[in-house]
Structure formats: structure tokens, C-alpha cells
Coordinates of C-alpha atoms and ligand atoms in Angstrom, one line a residue:
X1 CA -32.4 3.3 114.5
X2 CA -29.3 4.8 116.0
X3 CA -27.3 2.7 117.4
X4 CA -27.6 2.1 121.5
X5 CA -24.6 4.2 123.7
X6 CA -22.2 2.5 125.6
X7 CA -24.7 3.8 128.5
X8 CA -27.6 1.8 127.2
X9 CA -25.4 -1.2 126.9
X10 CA -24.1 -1.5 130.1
X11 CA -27.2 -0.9 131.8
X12 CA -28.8 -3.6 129.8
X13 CA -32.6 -4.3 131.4
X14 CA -33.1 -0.7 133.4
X15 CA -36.5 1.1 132.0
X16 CA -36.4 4.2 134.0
X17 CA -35.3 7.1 131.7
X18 CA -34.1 8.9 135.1
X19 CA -31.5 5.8 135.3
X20 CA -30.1 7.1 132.3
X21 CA -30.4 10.4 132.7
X22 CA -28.0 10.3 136.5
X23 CA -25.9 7.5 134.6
X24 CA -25.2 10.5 131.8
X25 CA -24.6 12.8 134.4
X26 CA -21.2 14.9 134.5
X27 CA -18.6 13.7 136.7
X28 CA -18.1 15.8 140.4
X29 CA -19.2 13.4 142.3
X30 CA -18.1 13.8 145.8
X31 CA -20.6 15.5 148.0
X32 CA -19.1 17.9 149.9
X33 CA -20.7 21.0 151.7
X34 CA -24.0 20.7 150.0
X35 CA -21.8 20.9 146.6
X36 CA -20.9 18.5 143.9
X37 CA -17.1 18.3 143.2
X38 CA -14.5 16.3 141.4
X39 CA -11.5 15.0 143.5
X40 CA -8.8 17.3 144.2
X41 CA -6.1 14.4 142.3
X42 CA -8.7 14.6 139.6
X43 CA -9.1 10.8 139.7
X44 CA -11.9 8.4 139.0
X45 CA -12.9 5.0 138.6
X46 CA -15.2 3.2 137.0
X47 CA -18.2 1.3 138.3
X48 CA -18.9 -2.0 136.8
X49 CA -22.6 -3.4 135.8
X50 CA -21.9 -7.2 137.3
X51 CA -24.5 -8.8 135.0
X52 CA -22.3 -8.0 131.9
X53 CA -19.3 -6.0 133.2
X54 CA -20.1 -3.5 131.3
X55 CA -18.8 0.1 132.7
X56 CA -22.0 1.9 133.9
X57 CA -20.6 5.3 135.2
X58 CA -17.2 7.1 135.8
X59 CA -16.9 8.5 139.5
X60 CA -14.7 10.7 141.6
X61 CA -11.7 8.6 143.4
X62 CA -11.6 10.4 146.3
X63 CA -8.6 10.5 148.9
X64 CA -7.8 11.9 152.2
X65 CA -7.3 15.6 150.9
X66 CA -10.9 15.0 150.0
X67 CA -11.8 13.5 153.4
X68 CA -10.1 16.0 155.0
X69 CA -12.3 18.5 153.2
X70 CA -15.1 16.9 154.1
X71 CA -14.3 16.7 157.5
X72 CA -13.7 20.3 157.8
X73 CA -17.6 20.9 156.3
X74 CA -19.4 18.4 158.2
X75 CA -17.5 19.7 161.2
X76 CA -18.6 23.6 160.4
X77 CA -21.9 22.3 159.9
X78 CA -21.9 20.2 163.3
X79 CA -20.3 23.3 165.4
X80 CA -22.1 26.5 163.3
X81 CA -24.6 24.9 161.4
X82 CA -28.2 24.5 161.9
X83 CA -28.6 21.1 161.9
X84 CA -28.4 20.1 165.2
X85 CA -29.9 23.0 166.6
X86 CA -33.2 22.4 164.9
X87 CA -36.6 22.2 166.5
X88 CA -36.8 18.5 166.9
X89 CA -39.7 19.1 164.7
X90 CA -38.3 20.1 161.7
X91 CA -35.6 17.4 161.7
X92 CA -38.3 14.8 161.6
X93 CA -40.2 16.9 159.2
X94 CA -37.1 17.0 156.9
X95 CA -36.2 13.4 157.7
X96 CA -39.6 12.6 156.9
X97 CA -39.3 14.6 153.3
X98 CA -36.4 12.0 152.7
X99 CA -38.2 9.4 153.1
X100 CA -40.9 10.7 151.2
X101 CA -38.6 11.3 148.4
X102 CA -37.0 7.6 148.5
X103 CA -40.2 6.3 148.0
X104 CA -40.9 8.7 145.0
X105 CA -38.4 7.8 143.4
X106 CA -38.3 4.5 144.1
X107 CA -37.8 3.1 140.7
X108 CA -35.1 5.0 140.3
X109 CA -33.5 3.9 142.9
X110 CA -33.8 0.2 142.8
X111 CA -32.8 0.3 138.9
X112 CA -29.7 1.6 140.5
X113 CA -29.3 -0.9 143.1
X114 CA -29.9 -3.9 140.6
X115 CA -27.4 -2.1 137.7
X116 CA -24.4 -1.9 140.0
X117 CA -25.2 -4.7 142.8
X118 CA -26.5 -7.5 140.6
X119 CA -29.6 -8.4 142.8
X120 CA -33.0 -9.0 140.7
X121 CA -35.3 -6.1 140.6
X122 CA -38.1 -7.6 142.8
X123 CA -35.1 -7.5 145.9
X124 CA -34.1 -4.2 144.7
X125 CA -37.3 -2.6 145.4
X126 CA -37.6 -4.3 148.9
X127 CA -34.6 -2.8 150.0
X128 CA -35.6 0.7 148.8
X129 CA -38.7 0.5 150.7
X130 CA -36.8 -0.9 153.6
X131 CA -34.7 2.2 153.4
X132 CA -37.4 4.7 153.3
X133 CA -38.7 2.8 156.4
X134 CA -35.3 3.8 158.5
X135 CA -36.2 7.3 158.0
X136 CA -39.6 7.4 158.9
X137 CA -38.6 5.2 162.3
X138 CA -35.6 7.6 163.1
X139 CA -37.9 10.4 161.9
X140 CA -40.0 9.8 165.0
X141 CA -37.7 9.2 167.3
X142 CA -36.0 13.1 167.1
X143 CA -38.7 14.5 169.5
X144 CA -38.1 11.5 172.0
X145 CA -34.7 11.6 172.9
X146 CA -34.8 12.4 176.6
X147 CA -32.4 13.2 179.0
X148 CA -33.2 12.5 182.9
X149 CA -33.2 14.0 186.2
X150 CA -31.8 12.8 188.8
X151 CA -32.3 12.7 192.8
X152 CA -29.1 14.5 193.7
X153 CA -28.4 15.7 197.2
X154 CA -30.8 18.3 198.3
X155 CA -28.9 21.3 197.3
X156 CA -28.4 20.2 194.1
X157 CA -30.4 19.7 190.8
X158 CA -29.0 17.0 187.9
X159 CA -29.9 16.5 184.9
X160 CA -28.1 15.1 181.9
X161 CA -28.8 16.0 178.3
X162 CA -28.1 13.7 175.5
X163 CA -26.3 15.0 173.1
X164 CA -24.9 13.7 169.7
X165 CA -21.4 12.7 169.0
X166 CA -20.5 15.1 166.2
X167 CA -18.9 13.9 163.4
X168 CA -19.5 10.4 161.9
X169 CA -17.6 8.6 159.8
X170 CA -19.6 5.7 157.8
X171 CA -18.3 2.9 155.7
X172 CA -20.8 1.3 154.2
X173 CA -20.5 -2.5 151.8
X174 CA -21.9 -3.2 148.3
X175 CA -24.5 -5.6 149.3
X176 CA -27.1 -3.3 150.4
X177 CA -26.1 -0.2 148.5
X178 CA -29.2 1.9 149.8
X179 CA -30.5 0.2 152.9
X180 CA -26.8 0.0 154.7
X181 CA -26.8 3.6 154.0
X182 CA -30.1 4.3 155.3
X183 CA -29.0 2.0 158.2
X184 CA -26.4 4.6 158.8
X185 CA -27.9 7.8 157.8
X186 CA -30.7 7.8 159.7
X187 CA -30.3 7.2 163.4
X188 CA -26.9 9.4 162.5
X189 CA -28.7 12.6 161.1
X190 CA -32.0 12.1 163.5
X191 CA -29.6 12.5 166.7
X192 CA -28.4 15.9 165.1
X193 CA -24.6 14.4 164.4
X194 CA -23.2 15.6 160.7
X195 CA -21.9 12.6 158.8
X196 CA -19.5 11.6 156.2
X197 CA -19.8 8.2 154.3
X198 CA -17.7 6.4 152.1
X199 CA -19.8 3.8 150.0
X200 CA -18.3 1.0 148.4
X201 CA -16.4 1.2 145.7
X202 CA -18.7 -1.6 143.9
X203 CA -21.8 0.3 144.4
X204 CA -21.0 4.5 144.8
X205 CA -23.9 5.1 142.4
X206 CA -27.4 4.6 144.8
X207 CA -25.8 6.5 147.3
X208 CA -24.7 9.8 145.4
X209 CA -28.3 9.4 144.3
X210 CA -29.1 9.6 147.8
X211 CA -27.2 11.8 148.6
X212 CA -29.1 14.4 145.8
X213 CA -31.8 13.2 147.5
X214 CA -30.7 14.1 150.7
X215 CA -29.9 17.9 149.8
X216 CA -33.5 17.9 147.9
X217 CA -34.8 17.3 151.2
X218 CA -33.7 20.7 152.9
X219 CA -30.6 18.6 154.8
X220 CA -28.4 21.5 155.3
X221 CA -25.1 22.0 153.9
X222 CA -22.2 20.0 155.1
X223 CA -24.2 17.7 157.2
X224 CA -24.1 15.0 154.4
X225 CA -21.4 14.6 152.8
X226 CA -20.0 11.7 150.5
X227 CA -16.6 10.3 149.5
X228 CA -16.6 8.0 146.8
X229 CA -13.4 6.3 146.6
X230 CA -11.4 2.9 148.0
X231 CA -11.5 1.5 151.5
X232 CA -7.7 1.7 151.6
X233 CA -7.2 5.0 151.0
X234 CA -10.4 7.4 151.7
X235 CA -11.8 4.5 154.0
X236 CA -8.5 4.6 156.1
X237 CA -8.4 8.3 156.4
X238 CA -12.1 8.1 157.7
X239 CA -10.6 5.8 159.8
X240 CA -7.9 7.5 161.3
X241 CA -9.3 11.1 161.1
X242 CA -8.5 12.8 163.9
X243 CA -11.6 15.2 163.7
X244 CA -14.1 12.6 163.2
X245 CA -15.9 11.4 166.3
X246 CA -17.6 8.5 165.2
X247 CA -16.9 5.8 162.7
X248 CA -19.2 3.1 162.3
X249 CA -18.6 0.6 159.5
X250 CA -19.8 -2.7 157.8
X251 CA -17.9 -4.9 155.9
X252 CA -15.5 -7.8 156.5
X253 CA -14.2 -8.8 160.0
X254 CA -10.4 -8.1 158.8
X255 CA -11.3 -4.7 157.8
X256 CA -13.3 -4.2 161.1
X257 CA -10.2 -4.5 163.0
X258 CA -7.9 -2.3 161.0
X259 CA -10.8 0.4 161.7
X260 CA -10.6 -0.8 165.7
X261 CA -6.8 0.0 165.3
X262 CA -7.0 3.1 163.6
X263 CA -9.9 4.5 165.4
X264 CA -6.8 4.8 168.9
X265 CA -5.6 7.8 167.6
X266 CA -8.1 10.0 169.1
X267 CA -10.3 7.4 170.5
X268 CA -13.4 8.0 167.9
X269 CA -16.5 5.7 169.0
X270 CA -16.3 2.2 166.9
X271 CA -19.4 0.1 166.0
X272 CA -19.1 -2.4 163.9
X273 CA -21.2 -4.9 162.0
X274 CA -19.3 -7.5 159.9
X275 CA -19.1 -11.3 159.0
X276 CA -21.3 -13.9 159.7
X277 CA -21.5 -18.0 159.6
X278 CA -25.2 -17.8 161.2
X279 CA -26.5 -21.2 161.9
X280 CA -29.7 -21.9 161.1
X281 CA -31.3 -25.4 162.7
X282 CA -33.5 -27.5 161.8
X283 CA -35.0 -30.1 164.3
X284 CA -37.1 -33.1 163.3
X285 CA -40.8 -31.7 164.2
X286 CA -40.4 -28.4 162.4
X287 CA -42.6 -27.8 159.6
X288 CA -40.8 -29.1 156.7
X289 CA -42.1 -26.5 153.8
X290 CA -41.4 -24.0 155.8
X291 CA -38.2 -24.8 156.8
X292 CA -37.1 -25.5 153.4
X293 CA -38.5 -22.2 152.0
X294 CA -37.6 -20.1 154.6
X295 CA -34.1 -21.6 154.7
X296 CA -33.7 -21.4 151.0
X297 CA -34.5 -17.5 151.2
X298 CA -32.1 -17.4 154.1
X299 CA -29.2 -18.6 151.5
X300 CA -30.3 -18.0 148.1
X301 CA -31.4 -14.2 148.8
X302 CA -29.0 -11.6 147.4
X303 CA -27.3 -14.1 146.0
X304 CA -26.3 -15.5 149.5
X305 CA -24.4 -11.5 150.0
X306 CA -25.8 -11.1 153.3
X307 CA -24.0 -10.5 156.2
X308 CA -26.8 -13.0 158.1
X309 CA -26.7 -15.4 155.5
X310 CA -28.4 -19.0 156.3
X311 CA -24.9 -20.8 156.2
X312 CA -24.8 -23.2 158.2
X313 CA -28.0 -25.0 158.3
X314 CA -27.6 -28.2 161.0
X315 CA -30.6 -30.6 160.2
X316 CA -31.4 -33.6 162.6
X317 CA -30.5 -36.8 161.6
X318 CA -33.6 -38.3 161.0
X319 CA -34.5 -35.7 158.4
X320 CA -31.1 -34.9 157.1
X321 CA -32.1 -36.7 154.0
X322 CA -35.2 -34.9 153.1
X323 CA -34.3 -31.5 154.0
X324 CA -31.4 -32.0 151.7
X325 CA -33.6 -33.0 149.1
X326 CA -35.7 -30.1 149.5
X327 CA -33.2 -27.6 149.8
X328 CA -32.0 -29.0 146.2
X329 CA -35.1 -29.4 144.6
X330 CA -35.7 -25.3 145.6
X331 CA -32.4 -24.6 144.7
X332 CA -33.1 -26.4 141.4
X333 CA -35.7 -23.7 140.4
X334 CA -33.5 -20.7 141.0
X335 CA -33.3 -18.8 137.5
X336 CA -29.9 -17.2 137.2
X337 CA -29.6 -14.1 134.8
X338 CA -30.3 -9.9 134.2
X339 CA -31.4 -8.8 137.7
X340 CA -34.4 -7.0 135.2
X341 CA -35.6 -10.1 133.3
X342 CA -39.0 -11.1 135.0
X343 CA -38.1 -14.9 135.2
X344 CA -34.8 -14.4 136.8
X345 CA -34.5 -14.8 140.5
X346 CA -30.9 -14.7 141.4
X347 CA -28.7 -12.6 139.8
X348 CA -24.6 -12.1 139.3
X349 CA -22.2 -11.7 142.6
X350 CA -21.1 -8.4 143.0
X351 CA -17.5 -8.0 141.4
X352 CA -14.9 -10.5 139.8
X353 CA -12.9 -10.7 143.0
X354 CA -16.2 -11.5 145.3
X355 CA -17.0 -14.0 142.1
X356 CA -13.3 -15.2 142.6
X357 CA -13.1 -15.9 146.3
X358 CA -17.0 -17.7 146.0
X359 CA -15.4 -20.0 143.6
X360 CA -12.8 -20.7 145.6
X361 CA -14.6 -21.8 148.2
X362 CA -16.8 -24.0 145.9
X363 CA -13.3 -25.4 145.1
X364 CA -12.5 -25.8 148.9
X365 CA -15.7 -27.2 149.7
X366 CA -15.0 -30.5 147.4
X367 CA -11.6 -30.6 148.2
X368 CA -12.5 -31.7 152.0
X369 CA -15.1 -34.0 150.6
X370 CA -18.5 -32.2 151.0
X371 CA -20.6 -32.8 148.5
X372 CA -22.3 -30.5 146.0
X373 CA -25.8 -31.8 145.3
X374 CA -26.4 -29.3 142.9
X375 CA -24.3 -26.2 141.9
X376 CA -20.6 -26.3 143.0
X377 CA -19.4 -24.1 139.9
X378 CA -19.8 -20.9 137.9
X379 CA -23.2 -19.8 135.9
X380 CA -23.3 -20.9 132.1
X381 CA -23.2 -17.3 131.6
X382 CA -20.5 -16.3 129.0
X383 CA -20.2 -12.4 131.2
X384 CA -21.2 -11.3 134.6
X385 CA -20.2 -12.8 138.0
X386 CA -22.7 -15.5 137.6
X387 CA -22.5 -18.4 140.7
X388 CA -24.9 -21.8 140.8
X389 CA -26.6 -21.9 143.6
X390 CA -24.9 -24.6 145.2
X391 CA -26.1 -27.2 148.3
X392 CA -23.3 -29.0 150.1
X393 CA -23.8 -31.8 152.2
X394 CA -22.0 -34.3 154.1
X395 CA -20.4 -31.2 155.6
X396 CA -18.5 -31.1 158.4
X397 CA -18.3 -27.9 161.0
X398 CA -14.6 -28.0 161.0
X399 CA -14.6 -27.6 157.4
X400 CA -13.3 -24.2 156.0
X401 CA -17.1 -24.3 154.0
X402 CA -18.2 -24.2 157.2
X403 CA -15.7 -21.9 159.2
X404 CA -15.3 -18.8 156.6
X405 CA -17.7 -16.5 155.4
X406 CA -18.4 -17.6 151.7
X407 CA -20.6 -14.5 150.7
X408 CA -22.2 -16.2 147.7
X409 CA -25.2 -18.6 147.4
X410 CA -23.5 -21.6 149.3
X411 CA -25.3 -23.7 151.7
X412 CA -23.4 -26.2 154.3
X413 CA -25.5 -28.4 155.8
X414 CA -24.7 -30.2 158.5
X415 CA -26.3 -32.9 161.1
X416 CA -26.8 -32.6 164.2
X417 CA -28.1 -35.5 167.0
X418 CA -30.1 -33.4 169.9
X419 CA -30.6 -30.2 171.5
X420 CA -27.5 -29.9 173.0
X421 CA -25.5 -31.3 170.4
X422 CA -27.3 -28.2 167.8
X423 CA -26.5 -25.9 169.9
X424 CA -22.6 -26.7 170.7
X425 CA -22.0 -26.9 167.2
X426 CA -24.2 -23.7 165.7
X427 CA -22.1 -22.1 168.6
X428 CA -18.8 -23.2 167.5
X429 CA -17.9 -20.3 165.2
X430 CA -16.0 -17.0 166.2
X431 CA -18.9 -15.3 164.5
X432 CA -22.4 -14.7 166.4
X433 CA -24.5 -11.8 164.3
X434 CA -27.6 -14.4 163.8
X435 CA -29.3 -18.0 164.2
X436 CA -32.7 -19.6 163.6
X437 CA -34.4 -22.3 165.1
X438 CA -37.2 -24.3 163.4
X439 CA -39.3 -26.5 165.6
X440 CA -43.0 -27.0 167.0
X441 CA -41.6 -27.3 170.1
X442 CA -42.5 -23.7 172.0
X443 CA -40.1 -24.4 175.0
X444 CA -37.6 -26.0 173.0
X445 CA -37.5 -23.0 170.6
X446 CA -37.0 -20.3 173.6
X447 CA -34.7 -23.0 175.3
X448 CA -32.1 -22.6 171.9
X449 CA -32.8 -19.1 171.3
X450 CA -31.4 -18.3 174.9
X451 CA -28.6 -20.5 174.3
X452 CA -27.3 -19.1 170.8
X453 CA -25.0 -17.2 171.0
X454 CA -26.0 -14.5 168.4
X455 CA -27.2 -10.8 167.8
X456 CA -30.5 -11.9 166.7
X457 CA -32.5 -14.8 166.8
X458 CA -35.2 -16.4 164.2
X459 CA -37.7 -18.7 165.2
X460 CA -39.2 -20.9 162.5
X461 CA -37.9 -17.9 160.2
X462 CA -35.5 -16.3 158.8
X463 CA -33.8 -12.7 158.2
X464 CA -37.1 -10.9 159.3
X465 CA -35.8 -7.8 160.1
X466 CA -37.5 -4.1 161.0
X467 CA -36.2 -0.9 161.9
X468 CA -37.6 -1.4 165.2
X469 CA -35.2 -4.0 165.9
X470 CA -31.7 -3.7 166.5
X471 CA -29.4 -5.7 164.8
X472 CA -25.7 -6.4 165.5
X473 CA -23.1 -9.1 165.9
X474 CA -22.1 -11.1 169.5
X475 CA -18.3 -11.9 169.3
X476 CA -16.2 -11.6 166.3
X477 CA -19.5 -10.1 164.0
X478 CA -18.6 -7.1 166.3
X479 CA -20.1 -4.8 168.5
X480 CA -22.7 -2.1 168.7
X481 CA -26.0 -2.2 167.3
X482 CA -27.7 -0.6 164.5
X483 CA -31.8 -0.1 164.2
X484 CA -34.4 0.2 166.6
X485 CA -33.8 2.3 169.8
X486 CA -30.4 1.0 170.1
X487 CA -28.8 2.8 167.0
X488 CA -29.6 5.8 169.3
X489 CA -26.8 4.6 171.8
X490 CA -24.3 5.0 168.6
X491 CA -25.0 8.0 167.8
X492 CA -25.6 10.3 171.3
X493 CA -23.6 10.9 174.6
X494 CA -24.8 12.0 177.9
X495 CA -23.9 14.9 179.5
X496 CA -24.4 15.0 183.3
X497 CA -25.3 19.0 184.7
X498 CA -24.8 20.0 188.2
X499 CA -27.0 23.1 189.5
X500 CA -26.4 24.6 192.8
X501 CA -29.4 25.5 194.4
Ligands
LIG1 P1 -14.5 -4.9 152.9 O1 -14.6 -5.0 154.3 O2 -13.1 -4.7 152.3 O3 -15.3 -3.6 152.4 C1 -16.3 -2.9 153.0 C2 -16.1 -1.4 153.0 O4 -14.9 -1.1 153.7 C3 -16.0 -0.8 151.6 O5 -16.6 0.5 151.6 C4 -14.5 -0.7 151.5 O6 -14.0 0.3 150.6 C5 -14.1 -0.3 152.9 N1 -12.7 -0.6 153.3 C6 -11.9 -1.6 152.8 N2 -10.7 -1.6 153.4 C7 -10.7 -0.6 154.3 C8 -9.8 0.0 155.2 N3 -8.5 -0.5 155.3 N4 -10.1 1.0 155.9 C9 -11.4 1.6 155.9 N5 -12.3 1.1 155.0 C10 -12.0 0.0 154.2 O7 -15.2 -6.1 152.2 P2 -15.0 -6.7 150.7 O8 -13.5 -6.8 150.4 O9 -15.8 -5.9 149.8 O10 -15.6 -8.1 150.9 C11 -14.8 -9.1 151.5 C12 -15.7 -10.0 152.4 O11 -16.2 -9.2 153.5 C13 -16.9 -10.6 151.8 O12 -16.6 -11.7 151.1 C14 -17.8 -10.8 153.0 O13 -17.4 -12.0 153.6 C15 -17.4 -9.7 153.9 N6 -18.4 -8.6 153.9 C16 -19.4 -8.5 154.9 C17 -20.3 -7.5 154.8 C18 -21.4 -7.4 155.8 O14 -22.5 -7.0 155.5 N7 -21.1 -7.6 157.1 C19 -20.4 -6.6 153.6 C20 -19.4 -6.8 152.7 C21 -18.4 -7.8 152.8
LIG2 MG1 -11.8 -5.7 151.0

């Protein structure tokens, strides 16, 4: 038998020969005017597979020469191009061809999102289907974007057009390699705006897929184009670009703020969707199974990488104890390991620094004397970026556990006495992108949900989201929102036209 490539090592589990095939594929891989290029410093880096940290692929580093490059195409293609002078019809046609190919490919795909994200196969292919299902939503909407008209004086007839914004700059994060970028792509490309997007530098790989994808489907040139490279360099120049119209990102709350700062030079639209420290609470009468499982999935999903994480759960008094419990004894059945083993059901965090910062917090967490019921260190693994799921109680909601976004399969769970006193301290956080309630209460559950002060609101629960929906952050989980009828707010402007009659 010959002996396995470096390939086949580091993408340890993957079945789909197609996997191998892209991961074999010869560098070039910025997407720029419908072609495949190298950077113009000739750099690369190297994405790592998390489960072994293995290196899976070499890819372009690009810069801002290469933004600016891109710029210049998806700007062509905005002003010249055809794309956003289509029939309505044939965008969604084409935007329905996307999807079409996502889901054909679909194996692909999530092999992808599992090598270079870490999450288990089974959460792979939910978020690939989750991403075709952006497309067909924005697919629809194309034909349905209306402008008004408008009772003007009598001598004169308004109307306003909406338009889209041109350019748009996306930065997407490594924790939903394919459906943050379908979360961006598709409102984007239905309103007829040209985009460029920088992926994370964790997870380039399922988006350059996309992107083939993308071009497969009859998108034009320079309508999609993709800069692989760091947030501190091609993110920045994204940023900054004074040709880009739009920028909308998702990542950390620091970063979202350097992009708020940047974005002042020509005054390019902002929307934002970062952190989270979503509380999730628990009363006495809620249905206890439920509200351990779907709490459990709030956390333990992704690895706890979600930007609407179940973080903070607050749990009554009275059944402080036995949530607890539960919450352990699920937690206790969580098999770490290869996102493609069929027993595993959590797999490694992301990268060593995201594995480094989760550990310190696990650190932190016993330091101001909450207590880890189970978990509180690193996976027996001897590679990959392995975290225990970990319950803390006897947590307090001053606590930096409590305060910071952990990122990582952490639970802080905290009491609470009544109503009011749930809803003071789930409020009590400078984030607001998501809460849950779980009671048998009806009023009681409406009564909370008005009071929380979050994007989006769970009753008895959790992360159910649908491209139907928008989704975005109150305070500092920042501003804008993203899906359902919303996202088309981002991505157009209205024109007002006078006509003298
Ligand atoms: P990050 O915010 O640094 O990275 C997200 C994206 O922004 C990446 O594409 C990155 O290259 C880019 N970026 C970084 N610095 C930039 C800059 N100065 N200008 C423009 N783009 C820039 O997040 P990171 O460091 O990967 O994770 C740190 C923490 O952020 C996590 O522990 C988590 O708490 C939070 N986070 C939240 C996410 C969410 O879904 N809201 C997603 C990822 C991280
Ligand atoms: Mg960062």
C-alpha cells in the first residue's frame, strides 16, 4: 500500500474524494474578476485541520494591493456590469442555481466545514443546508423589492426606487464558514450590489469553494470576489476602502469598532453582528427535559462557537440544584473527538489561540470561585484544540465567566429569585444579540420576552433560527440586521424622483 500524503493525513476522517481533489488543488486562490489568482506579494498561509493540526491546504495571503484589485472589479462589475441590471428574474434564477449547487454538493462542502472548523459532521451538514436556504429566501425576494409612490402636490408625481448600495465589503468569522457567508452573500448579491469578502483566516477553504460555486452558477464576473488573507491587513483595507460602499462584518466586538472607525473615511454603511453573553432563563414551572436539552444544545453546539451562545443560563432557586444536575449529567455524555467519527459529538475549538483564551477563562472561572461540575480543563487528546465541556456553577454575574464572551463550550449558571430579579440580571451585560425564556407560564413568557433586552428572543427554546427572521444584536452585539426582510435594509437605498407634471 503506498503510503498516505500529507493531504490524507491532515484531513484525517473526510470520505469525499472531491475533498481531496480541491484540497490538491494549485494555489491562486483569490477570486478576483471571475478569475483565480495568486497574491500580488506572492504570499500564503497555511490552513490548519484543528482536530490534529495538521496543515490541510496552502492559500493566497492577500493584502490591500489585492483588495484594491478587487475593488476595482467588483466596482466595474457594479457600474458596467450586468449584474444589477438583470431581469429580476434571472438573478433569482441564478441565485436559485447556487443554491441548487450547494445542496449538490453538499458533502463536499460540509467535509470542508468539519476539516478546517472542527465541528462534527452531523452540524456541518446542517449548516450547509442552512446556507442553501439563504439563497433560495433572497432568491425570492429579487422580484419583490418595491419602490413606492407617493401623494405629492398635484403637479407633481414621486416615486422612489430602491436601489442597491454598490460595493460591499464582507468580513465574515470561522464559526460558520459557509452559513456566515451565505448570510452575507445572499441578501448582498439578490439586491444587485457586487461584493467582496474576506473569510477568516481559520476557515478560507469552504468559501473559495463557494466561491467556484458561485461562478458555476452564471454569477458574472467581478460581482464575487474573494480575499483570503488576515483581518489586520486585507480586513483593514476592506475596512477603510475608500471605493467600497458597504462593509458589513461579524466577529468580535473590538474588531467591530475598529471597522466603525475606519468605515469614517468615506462614510461606507456599517452593520455589524458580534459578541454575545445571551441569557438564557430558566423558571421553576418550565419543563425540565426540555430545558436541560434545549439548553445544553444552546452551549454545547459548535462547541459553544456561537455568537448566541446559551451562556448565561439563570435558573430559579428552587430548581437550581436539579437543572445543574441535569445540565452535567448531558454534559457528561458529550463524546469529544474527529468531527467524522460517528460517536463523536463535539469536536476541537477552532485554532490554538481560540483554544488558548477558552482555557483561560476555564482558569478564570475557578479563580473567582465558580465551580466546575464537570469539565473545567483541556480534552485528553494528545493534538487538536480539544476543550471539556465544562458546567460552572455557583456563578456570580459580576464574574468575568459571566461578563466576557468565552467562545468555547462553557456554561455559567447562575440563580435568580423572581421575574424581575431574571430579568435585571440577564439584562445586566453590555451585550443584547439573544435570550430565552423557559416557563409554562404564557403571559409570563411574553412579559420577559418584552423586557429583554436582545435581538432575538427564544421561548422554551433555543437558537431556532430561519432565513425568514432577522437576526442581529441590541447594544454592544451591534447594529443592523441580517436575514429575513431586514437584510434588505443593509443592502438597498432609496432614491426619491420628482416629475413635473
Ligand atoms: P475577529 O473579530 O478578530 O475575526 C473575525 C473576522 O474579522 C476575521 O475574518 C478576521 O480576519 C477579521 N478581522 C480581524 N481584525 C480585523 C481588523 N482590524 N479589520 C478588519 N477585519 C479584521 O475574531 P477572532 O479573533 O477570530 O475571535 C475573537 C473572539 O471574537 C472570539 O473569542 C469570540 O468571542 C468573538 N467572535 C465572535 C463571532 C460572532 O459570530 N459574533 C465570530 C468570531 C469571533
Ligand atoms: Mg482577532
Amino acid at each position: 500500500m503506498a503510503a498516505a500524503t500529507s493531504i490524507e493525513l491532515a484531513a484525517e476522517g473526510a470520505k469525499n474524494p472531491k475533498v481531496f481533489e480541491f484540497l490538491k488543488r494549485p494555489a491562486g486562490n483569490l477570486l478576483i474578476n471571475g478569475k483565480w489568482v495568486a497574491a500580488k506579494s506572492g504570499k500564503t498561509f497555511e490552513v490548519e485541520n484543528p482536530a490534529n493540526e495538521q496543515v490541510l491546504a496552502v492559500v493566497a495571503e492577500g493584502d490591500k494591493e489585492d483588495v484594491d484589485e478587487a475593488v476595482k472589479a467588483a466596482r466595474k462589475a457594479f457600474e458596467e456590469g450586468p449584474w444589477p441590471r438583470l431581469s429580476p428574474h434571472a438573478r433569482t434564477r441564478i441565485l436559485l442555481k447556487l443554491a441548487d449547487l450547494i445542496q449538490h454538493n453538499a458533502d463536499e462542502l460540509a467535509e470542508l466545514v468539519s476539516l478546517e472548523g472542527g465541528k462534527p459532521i452531523a452540524e456541518a451538514q446542517g449548516e450547509v443546508a442552512a446556507s442553501a436556504a439563504q439563497f433560495i429566501y433572497y432568491a425570492g425576494w429579487v422580484s419583490k423589492i418595491y419602490g413606492e409612490t407617493n401623494p405629492s402636490a398635484p403637479e407633481m408625481f414621486n416615486y422612489t426606487l430602491r436601489e442597491p448600495v454598490g460595493v460591499c465589503g464582507q468580513i465574515t468569522p470561522w464559526n460558520g464558514p459557509a452559513a456566515v457567508v451565505a448570510m452575507k452573500w445572499a441578501p448582498a448579491l439578490a439586491c444587485g450590489n457586487t461584493v467582496v469578502l474576506k473569510p477568516a483566516e481559520q476557515t478560507p477553504l469552504t468559501a473559495l469553494r463557494m466561491g467556484e460555486l458561485a461562478l458555476e452558477a452564471g454569477i458574472p464576473e467581478g460581482v464575487v470576489n474573494i480575499i483570503t488573507g488576515f483581518g489586520e491587513t486585507a480586513g483593514a483595507a476592506i475596512a477603510s476602502h475608500p471605493d467600497i460602499d458597504k462593509v458589513a462584518f461579524t466577529g468580535s466586538t473590538a474588531v467591530g469598532k475598529e471597522i466603525v472607525k475606519a468605515s469614517a473615511g468615506n462614510l461606507k454603511r456599517v452593520s455589524l453582528e458580534l459578541g454575545g453573553k445571551s441569557p438564557n432563563i430558566i423558571f421553576a414551572d418550565a419543563d425540565m427535559e426540555a430545558a436541560v436539552r434545549g439548553s445544553a444544545a444552546g452551549i454545547f453546539a459548535n462547541q459553544g462557537e456561537v455568537c448566541c451562545a446559551a451562556s448565561r443560563m439563570f435558573v430559579q432557586e428552587k430548581i437550581y440544584e436539579r437543572f445543574a444536575d441535569g445540565l452535567v449529567d448531558f454534559a457528561s455524555k458529550i463524546r469529544l473527538g474527529n468531527p467524522f467519527s460517528a460517536s463523536t459529538t463535539m469536536g476541537p475549538l477552532v485554532s490554538k489561540e481560540q483554544h488558548e483564551r477558552v482555557l483561560g477563562y476555564l482558569k478564570a472561572g475557578k479563580q473567582e470561585g465558580a465551580q466546575a461540575r464537570i469539565g473545567g480543563d483541556r480534552g485528553p487528546q494528545e493534538r487538536g484544540y480539544f476543550v471539556q465541556p465544562t458546567v460552572f456553577t455557583e456563578v456570580h454575574n459580576s464574574m468575568k465567566i459571566a461578563r466576557e464572551e468565552i467562545f468555547g463550550p462553557v456554561a455559567a449558571v447562575i440563580r435568580f429569585k423572581d421575574e424581575n430579579d431574571a430579568v435585571l440580571q440577564g439584562n445586566d451585560t453590555t451585550y443584547g444579540l439573544a435570550a430565552a425564556v423557559w416557563t409554562r407560564d404564557i403571559s409570563r413568557a411574553h412579559a420577559v420576552a418584552r423586557r429583554l433586552r436582545a435581538g432575538t428572543v427564544w421561548i422554551n427554546c433555543f437558537m431556532a433560527m430561519d432565513p425568514i427572521s432577522p437576526f442581529g444584536g441590541y447594544k454592544q452585539a451591534g447594529f443592523g440586521r441580517e436575514m429575513g426582510k431586514e437584510a434588505l435594509e443593509l443592502y438597498t437605498q432609496v432614491k426619491s424622483v420628482f416629475v413635473k407634471l
